Amino acid sequence: MRQVPPAHTPIPPAALARLAAPAGGAEAELRAVLAERWPGTEAVLVGSGTQALTLGLAALAGPEGEIALPGWGCYDLASAAVGAGVGVRLYDLDPRTLQPDPVSLARAADGAAVGVVVSFFGIPVEPARLPTDEDTLWIHDAAQAHGARFGRDSIDARADATVLSFGRGKGWTGLGGGALLLRTDRARAAVEVPALGEEVHGRLGMLVRGGAQWLLGRPAIYGLPARIPALGLGETHYHPPRRVHRMAEIAPAVLLATRAEADAEAEVRRREAAALRAALTQAAEGRLVDAIEVRAQAEPGYLRFPVLDRGGADRERGAALGVLPSYPRPLDTLEPLKPLLRTADPLPGCSRLARDLLTLPTHSRMSSRDRARLRAWSTASASVSQP
């Protein structure tokens, strides 16, 4: 019955207890924390990371604008584009690195008002991949990048805005919420913060979601609901866009209460990812998966550890260890996005990612035996039976 969850975001009991307390000055404190972590930015706090991206696209691209978007990734990228009502020009990705294909990105960005680049699984986008055209406004989607360290050679040196998500699986949670971090004068001038509406969030509902997150982070418990197909745990679905609204009043307090454990968890993820990469580097040439390549100076957050299936990886056995396929379809196959597409270029890298990318857990809820079994699974070769 035991099954390793694919990811884990800490939600300590103290954070759940904050749901019964007044919000106090938590929003101002959260803004100060974000300004320290992302210098030179002004935060717009909204209901989710998807809403933050929707707001950014709509404001920066304008009603007749077009955007450049990766052709593969979380389906919420498509949801945000649909919500913003913008034309979409898809670009390809390098499946070996999860970085933008420079030629494809330059073609998609030519004439686009906004370009979106994504730090998949916390692997920082390489700014050298972006075209030098200064007419395009850039949004860095860092929804999966909690724990990543962005140094001096950072994508944010090129980004006009950055998107953060504080959902249940994003590394640092407020039981919901997101932020659009505005960095340049062009971005600040475009986003009308007072125009955002309010939405009432029930604290009881947040408590239920938080309690479920706390329980499902444990392998001894996760295995039971994971075996109930109707629950769809680990599956990827498109969700229609929602109206952009302000962050729930209590969410900043929850974020502050989860901050220390979230930062500690990020260190665990980095160590486990380093161990997985070392094991794969030392493995036989006939291994069944390859680690995604990361430049030497990068310090990813590794929300999960991505690998490419070379053909023959035992996915059924891997599922019990928290190994899951990633986003199973390129974005150009999603029906709600099709009316907005302005390009029809082939995207071979995106197609390969949809077919072959798997993600391995990196979190602290794995036991030493789980870790040993995961490394054995990842380094198995075609000529050796898996344990």
XYZ file of C-alpha atoms in Angstrom:
387
model
C 0.000 0.000 0.000
C 2.980 2.297 0.540
C 3.600 4.672 -2.378
C 5.955 7.635 -2.545
C 4.165 10.911 -3.432
C 5.651 12.564 -6.521
C 6.198 15.824 -4.632
C 5.911 17.267 -1.144
C 5.336 20.833 0.040
C 5.512 21.298 3.829
C 2.376 22.443 5.627
C 3.190 22.302 9.364
C 0.367 22.273 11.946
C 1.393 25.784 13.003
C 0.503 27.006 9.516
C -2.924 25.371 9.693
C -3.450 27.014 13.090
C -2.963 30.418 11.449
C -6.292 29.859 9.685
C -8.013 30.445 13.021
C -6.126 33.680 13.772
C -6.455 37.238 12.448
C -4.370 38.020 9.372
C -2.757 40.987 11.117
C 0.085 42.638 9.210
C 1.029 39.482 7.338
C 0.581 40.968 3.864
C 3.077 43.768 4.492
C 5.549 41.267 5.946
C 5.127 38.959 2.958
C 5.745 41.839 0.565
C 8.976 42.587 2.419
C 10.068 38.933 2.151
C 9.355 38.884 -1.586
C 11.204 42.165 -2.110
C 14.236 40.677 -0.322
C 14.182 37.471 -2.353
C 13.405 39.165 -5.657
C 15.145 42.582 -5.417
C 13.817 45.508 -7.392
C 10.304 44.118 -7.776
C 6.827 45.211 -6.755
C 4.429 42.362 -5.940
C 0.824 42.092 -7.090
C -0.741 39.379 -4.907
C -3.491 37.392 -6.629
C -5.496 34.197 -6.246
C -3.093 31.791 -7.974
C 0.007 31.558 -10.126
C -2.205 31.050 -13.177
C -4.059 34.253 -12.376
C -0.731 36.071 -12.007
C 0.301 34.930 -15.482
C -3.132 35.783 -16.897
C -2.901 39.285 -15.466
C 0.625 39.752 -16.799
C -0.232 38.548 -20.296
C -3.386 40.622 -20.576
C -1.738 43.784 -19.276
C 1.586 43.573 -21.090
C 0.343 42.207 -24.424
C -2.807 44.324 -24.664
C -6.107 43.341 -26.290
C -4.665 42.822 -29.786
C -1.273 41.507 -28.740
C 0.380 38.159 -29.338
C 2.640 36.188 -27.024
C 5.424 33.616 -27.433
C 4.782 30.565 -25.268
C 6.621 27.233 -24.902
C 4.853 24.468 -26.793
C 5.017 22.101 -23.837
C 4.545 22.570 -20.113
C 1.915 22.870 -17.431
C -1.514 23.209 -18.987
C -2.016 26.312 -16.849
C 0.172 28.109 -19.394
C -2.591 27.521 -21.924
C -5.264 28.426 -19.379
C -3.576 31.778 -18.721
C -3.355 32.544 -22.446
C -7.034 31.682 -22.878
C -7.942 33.852 -19.900
C -5.950 36.764 -21.303
C -7.456 36.314 -24.784
C -4.135 36.823 -26.557
C -2.825 35.315 -29.776
C -0.275 32.564 -29.148
C 2.939 31.799 -31.012
C 4.417 28.535 -29.735
C 8.153 27.833 -29.647
C 10.080 24.592 -29.252
C 12.181 23.378 -26.326
C 15.455 21.486 -26.230
C 14.405 18.168 -24.651
C 17.922 17.532 -23.310
C 17.942 20.719 -21.217
C 14.309 21.963 -20.954
C 15.641 25.285 -22.250
C 14.085 27.286 -25.113
C 15.318 26.372 -28.569
C 16.957 29.712 -29.490
C 16.013 29.638 -33.182
C 12.420 28.643 -32.492
C 12.074 31.197 -29.681
C 13.461 34.000 -31.841
C 10.980 33.122 -34.606
C 8.022 33.048 -32.186
C 9.074 36.248 -30.413
C 9.433 38.175 -33.678
C 6.384 40.431 -33.624
C 5.133 39.144 -30.261
C 4.416 41.725 -27.579
C 5.317 39.346 -24.753
C 7.529 36.293 -24.446
C 7.105 33.740 -21.650
C 9.994 31.577 -20.475
C 9.641 28.881 -17.807
C 12.063 27.541 -15.207
C 10.754 23.978 -15.421
C 11.035 22.042 -12.145
C 13.165 24.879 -10.764
C 15.879 24.664 -13.457
C 16.720 28.321 -14.181
C 16.174 29.583 -17.708
C 19.444 30.496 -19.410
C 19.205 34.178 -20.450
C 21.555 33.573 -23.398
C 18.736 31.606 -25.028
C 16.619 34.757 -25.428
C 16.798 36.930 -28.560
C 18.350 40.360 -28.173
C 15.299 42.224 -29.507
C 14.372 44.890 -26.946
C 10.808 45.362 -28.207
C 9.528 42.165 -26.583
C 8.470 42.229 -22.940
C 9.519 39.097 -21.054
C 7.714 37.209 -18.302
C 9.647 34.632 -16.313
C 7.333 31.887 -15.077
C 9.003 30.817 -11.830
C 5.954 28.972 -10.484
C 8.047 25.806 -10.038
C 11.232 27.569 -9.007
C 10.997 27.809 -5.229
C 14.432 27.035 -3.838
C 16.273 27.812 -7.078
C 19.133 30.242 -6.683
C 19.270 32.906 -9.343
C 22.715 34.454 -9.372
C 24.136 37.437 -11.221
C 23.663 35.774 -14.622
C 19.941 35.450 -14.028
C 16.989 35.327 -16.373
C 15.430 38.020 -14.219
C 17.992 40.490 -15.547
C 15.989 40.227 -18.786
C 12.500 39.728 -17.367
C 10.043 42.599 -17.034
C 7.923 40.491 -14.661
C 8.132 37.206 -12.759
C 5.289 34.850 -11.859
C 5.210 32.926 -8.569
C 2.731 30.301 -7.429
C 1.907 29.340 -3.848
C -0.310 26.354 -4.625
C -0.126 23.051 -2.790
C 2.576 21.471 -4.953
C 4.831 24.435 -5.612
C 7.398 24.127 -2.824
C 6.188 27.064 -0.713
C 2.467 27.184 -0.047
C -0.133 29.579 1.260
C -2.842 27.006 0.463
C -3.369 29.040 -2.684
C -2.268 32.338 -4.093
C 0.254 33.697 -6.531
C 2.253 36.818 -7.255
C 3.134 38.872 -10.299
C 6.445 40.581 -9.547
C 6.819 43.747 -11.614
C 10.416 44.686 -12.302
C 10.524 47.356 -15.016
C 8.780 50.670 -15.485
C 7.074 49.269 -18.598
C 5.554 46.454 -16.565
C 4.521 48.675 -13.656
C 2.825 51.104 -15.992
C 0.816 48.377 -17.710
C -0.661 46.539 -14.702
C -3.649 48.224 -13.058
C -3.544 46.834 -9.531
C -6.618 48.705 -8.188
C -8.773 47.118 -10.907
C -8.495 43.684 -9.281
C -11.658 42.421 -7.636
C -12.052 40.711 -4.294
C -13.003 37.111 -3.675
C -14.011 35.636 -0.342
C -12.107 32.483 0.560
C -13.564 30.196 3.216
C -10.989 29.376 5.851
C -12.697 26.054 6.509
C -12.122 25.024 2.898
C -8.463 26.067 3.156
C -8.155 24.036 6.359
C -9.570 20.956 4.622
C -7.159 21.372 1.699
C -4.253 21.919 4.067
C -5.129 18.880 6.137
C -5.349 16.754 3.009
C -1.969 18.059 1.845
C -0.441 17.204 5.240
C -1.821 13.659 5.112
C -1.057 12.915 1.468
C 2.565 13.905 1.921
C 3.100 10.602 3.753
C 3.909 7.508 1.668
C 2.052 5.220 4.084
C -1.158 7.184 3.458
C -0.698 8.354 -0.139
C -0.776 4.811 -1.524
C -4.478 4.266 -0.783
C -6.013 7.280 -2.590
C -3.408 6.953 -5.353
C -5.001 3.605 -6.234
C -8.477 5.128 -6.654
C -8.715 6.150 -10.337
C -11.613 8.528 -9.740
C -9.396 10.783 -7.586
C -6.949 11.301 -10.438
C -3.902 11.864 -8.208
C -0.853 12.640 -10.316
C -2.880 13.251 -13.461
C -2.664 16.384 -15.600
C -5.846 18.166 -16.691
C -6.669 21.465 -18.360
C -8.619 23.841 -16.118
C -10.577 26.764 -17.605
C -9.316 30.200 -16.536
C -10.866 31.937 -13.551
C -11.433 35.626 -12.949
C -8.315 37.309 -11.567
C -8.826 38.322 -7.952
C -6.788 39.346 -4.965
C -4.997 36.823 -2.799
C -7.056 35.450 0.097
C -6.633 37.642 3.169
C -5.204 34.827 5.305
C -2.851 33.357 2.668
C 0.088 35.689 3.497
C -0.016 34.523 7.122
C 0.039 30.885 6.004
C 2.961 31.608 3.671
C 4.964 33.170 6.475
C 4.197 30.185 8.727
C 5.411 27.693 6.074
C 8.441 29.681 4.957
C 11.137 28.138 7.184
C 10.125 24.543 6.486
C 9.777 25.272 2.773
C 13.329 26.643 2.644
C 14.657 23.630 4.559
C 12.806 21.286 2.197
C 14.452 22.989 -0.772
C 17.866 22.071 0.632
C 16.740 18.436 0.904
C 15.584 18.486 -2.719
C 18.929 19.836 -3.906
C 20.862 17.145 -2.029
C 18.668 14.335 -3.337
C 18.893 15.689 -6.893
C 22.687 15.807 -6.607
C 22.725 12.175 -5.461
C 20.465 11.107 -8.333
C 22.606 12.962 -10.871
C 25.804 11.425 -9.482
C 24.291 7.939 -9.658
C 23.210 8.450 -13.268
C 26.621 9.855 -14.211
C 28.293 6.717 -12.860
C 25.748 4.318 -14.351
C 26.315 2.060 -17.314
C 25.957 3.482 -20.816
C 22.988 1.208 -21.372
C 20.886 2.901 -18.684
C 17.236 3.473 -19.493
C 16.950 7.151 -18.499
C 19.117 10.266 -18.891
C 19.179 13.200 -16.507
C 18.234 16.564 -17.972
C 21.434 18.515 -18.594
C 22.016 21.561 -16.375
C 24.813 24.078 -16.832
C 27.503 23.877 -14.153
C 26.823 27.238 -12.497
C 23.047 26.690 -12.219
C 21.495 25.995 -8.794
C 18.053 24.513 -9.502
C 15.325 24.124 -6.897
C 14.408 20.650 -8.243
C 10.738 20.557 -7.342
C 11.112 17.174 -9.030
C 14.073 15.599 -10.832
C 13.408 15.321 -14.586
C 14.810 12.514 -16.748
C 14.292 11.405 -20.334
C 13.172 7.850 -20.961
C 15.552 6.359 -23.520
C 13.067 3.572 -24.147
C 12.175 0.716 -21.866
C 12.031 2.385 -18.447
C 9.771 0.386 -16.122
C 7.115 3.021 -15.544
C 4.798 0.733 -13.603
C 7.501 -0.103 -11.064
C 8.594 3.514 -10.975
C 5.095 4.721 -10.071
C 5.361 3.113 -6.630
C 8.543 5.140 -6.101
C 6.900 8.438 -7.091
C 8.100 8.376 -10.718
C 5.485 9.863 -13.024
C 5.226 10.981 -16.637
C 5.164 14.737 -16.883
C 2.772 16.803 -19.025
C 1.560 14.206 -21.546
C 0.496 16.451 -24.441
C 2.059 19.418 -26.250
C 0.038 22.585 -25.751
C -0.971 22.838 -29.407
C -3.145 19.736 -28.935
C -5.330 21.375 -26.259
C -8.686 22.303 -27.778
C -9.271 25.552 -25.805
C -5.938 26.935 -27.039
C -6.318 26.067 -30.722
C -8.419 29.146 -31.689
C -5.647 31.393 -30.337
C -2.730 29.760 -32.147
C -0.960 31.953 -34.693
C 1.786 29.496 -35.675
C 1.853 25.918 -36.897
C 5.591 25.192 -36.828
C 6.629 21.637 -35.936
C 7.755 21.292 -32.314
C 9.768 18.062 -32.200
C 11.384 18.820 -28.857
C 8.020 19.409 -27.221
C 6.657 16.201 -28.719
C 9.553 14.237 -27.275
C 9.061 15.776 -23.832
C 5.386 14.848 -23.867
C 6.300 11.282 -24.771
C 9.496 10.639 -22.805
C 9.907 12.999 -19.857
C 9.554 11.412 -16.423
C 9.948 13.107 -13.050
C 11.470 11.587 -9.917
C 10.694 12.705 -6.342
C 13.335 14.624 -4.406
C 11.497 15.346 -1.156
C 12.135 14.584 2.512
C 9.241 12.134 2.935
C 11.238 9.378 1.248
C 12.902 6.863 3.535
C 16.505 5.732 3.012
C 15.101 2.544 1.465
C 12.913 4.605 -0.892
C 15.974 6.547 -1.987
C 18.026 3.423 -2.558
C 15.236 1.837 -4.622
C 14.777 5.044 -6.627
C 18.471 5.198 -7.500
C 18.448 1.537 -8.457
C 15.430 2.158 -10.692
C 17.011 5.208 -12.335
C 20.346 3.504 -13.055
C 18.989 0.159 -14.283
C 20.173 -0.847 -17.739
C 18.379 -2.696 -20.476
C 20.436 -5.830 -19.746
C 19.823 -5.872 -15.998
C 16.500 -6.737 -14.357
C 15.138 -4.094 -12.042
C 14.990 -4.787 -8.268
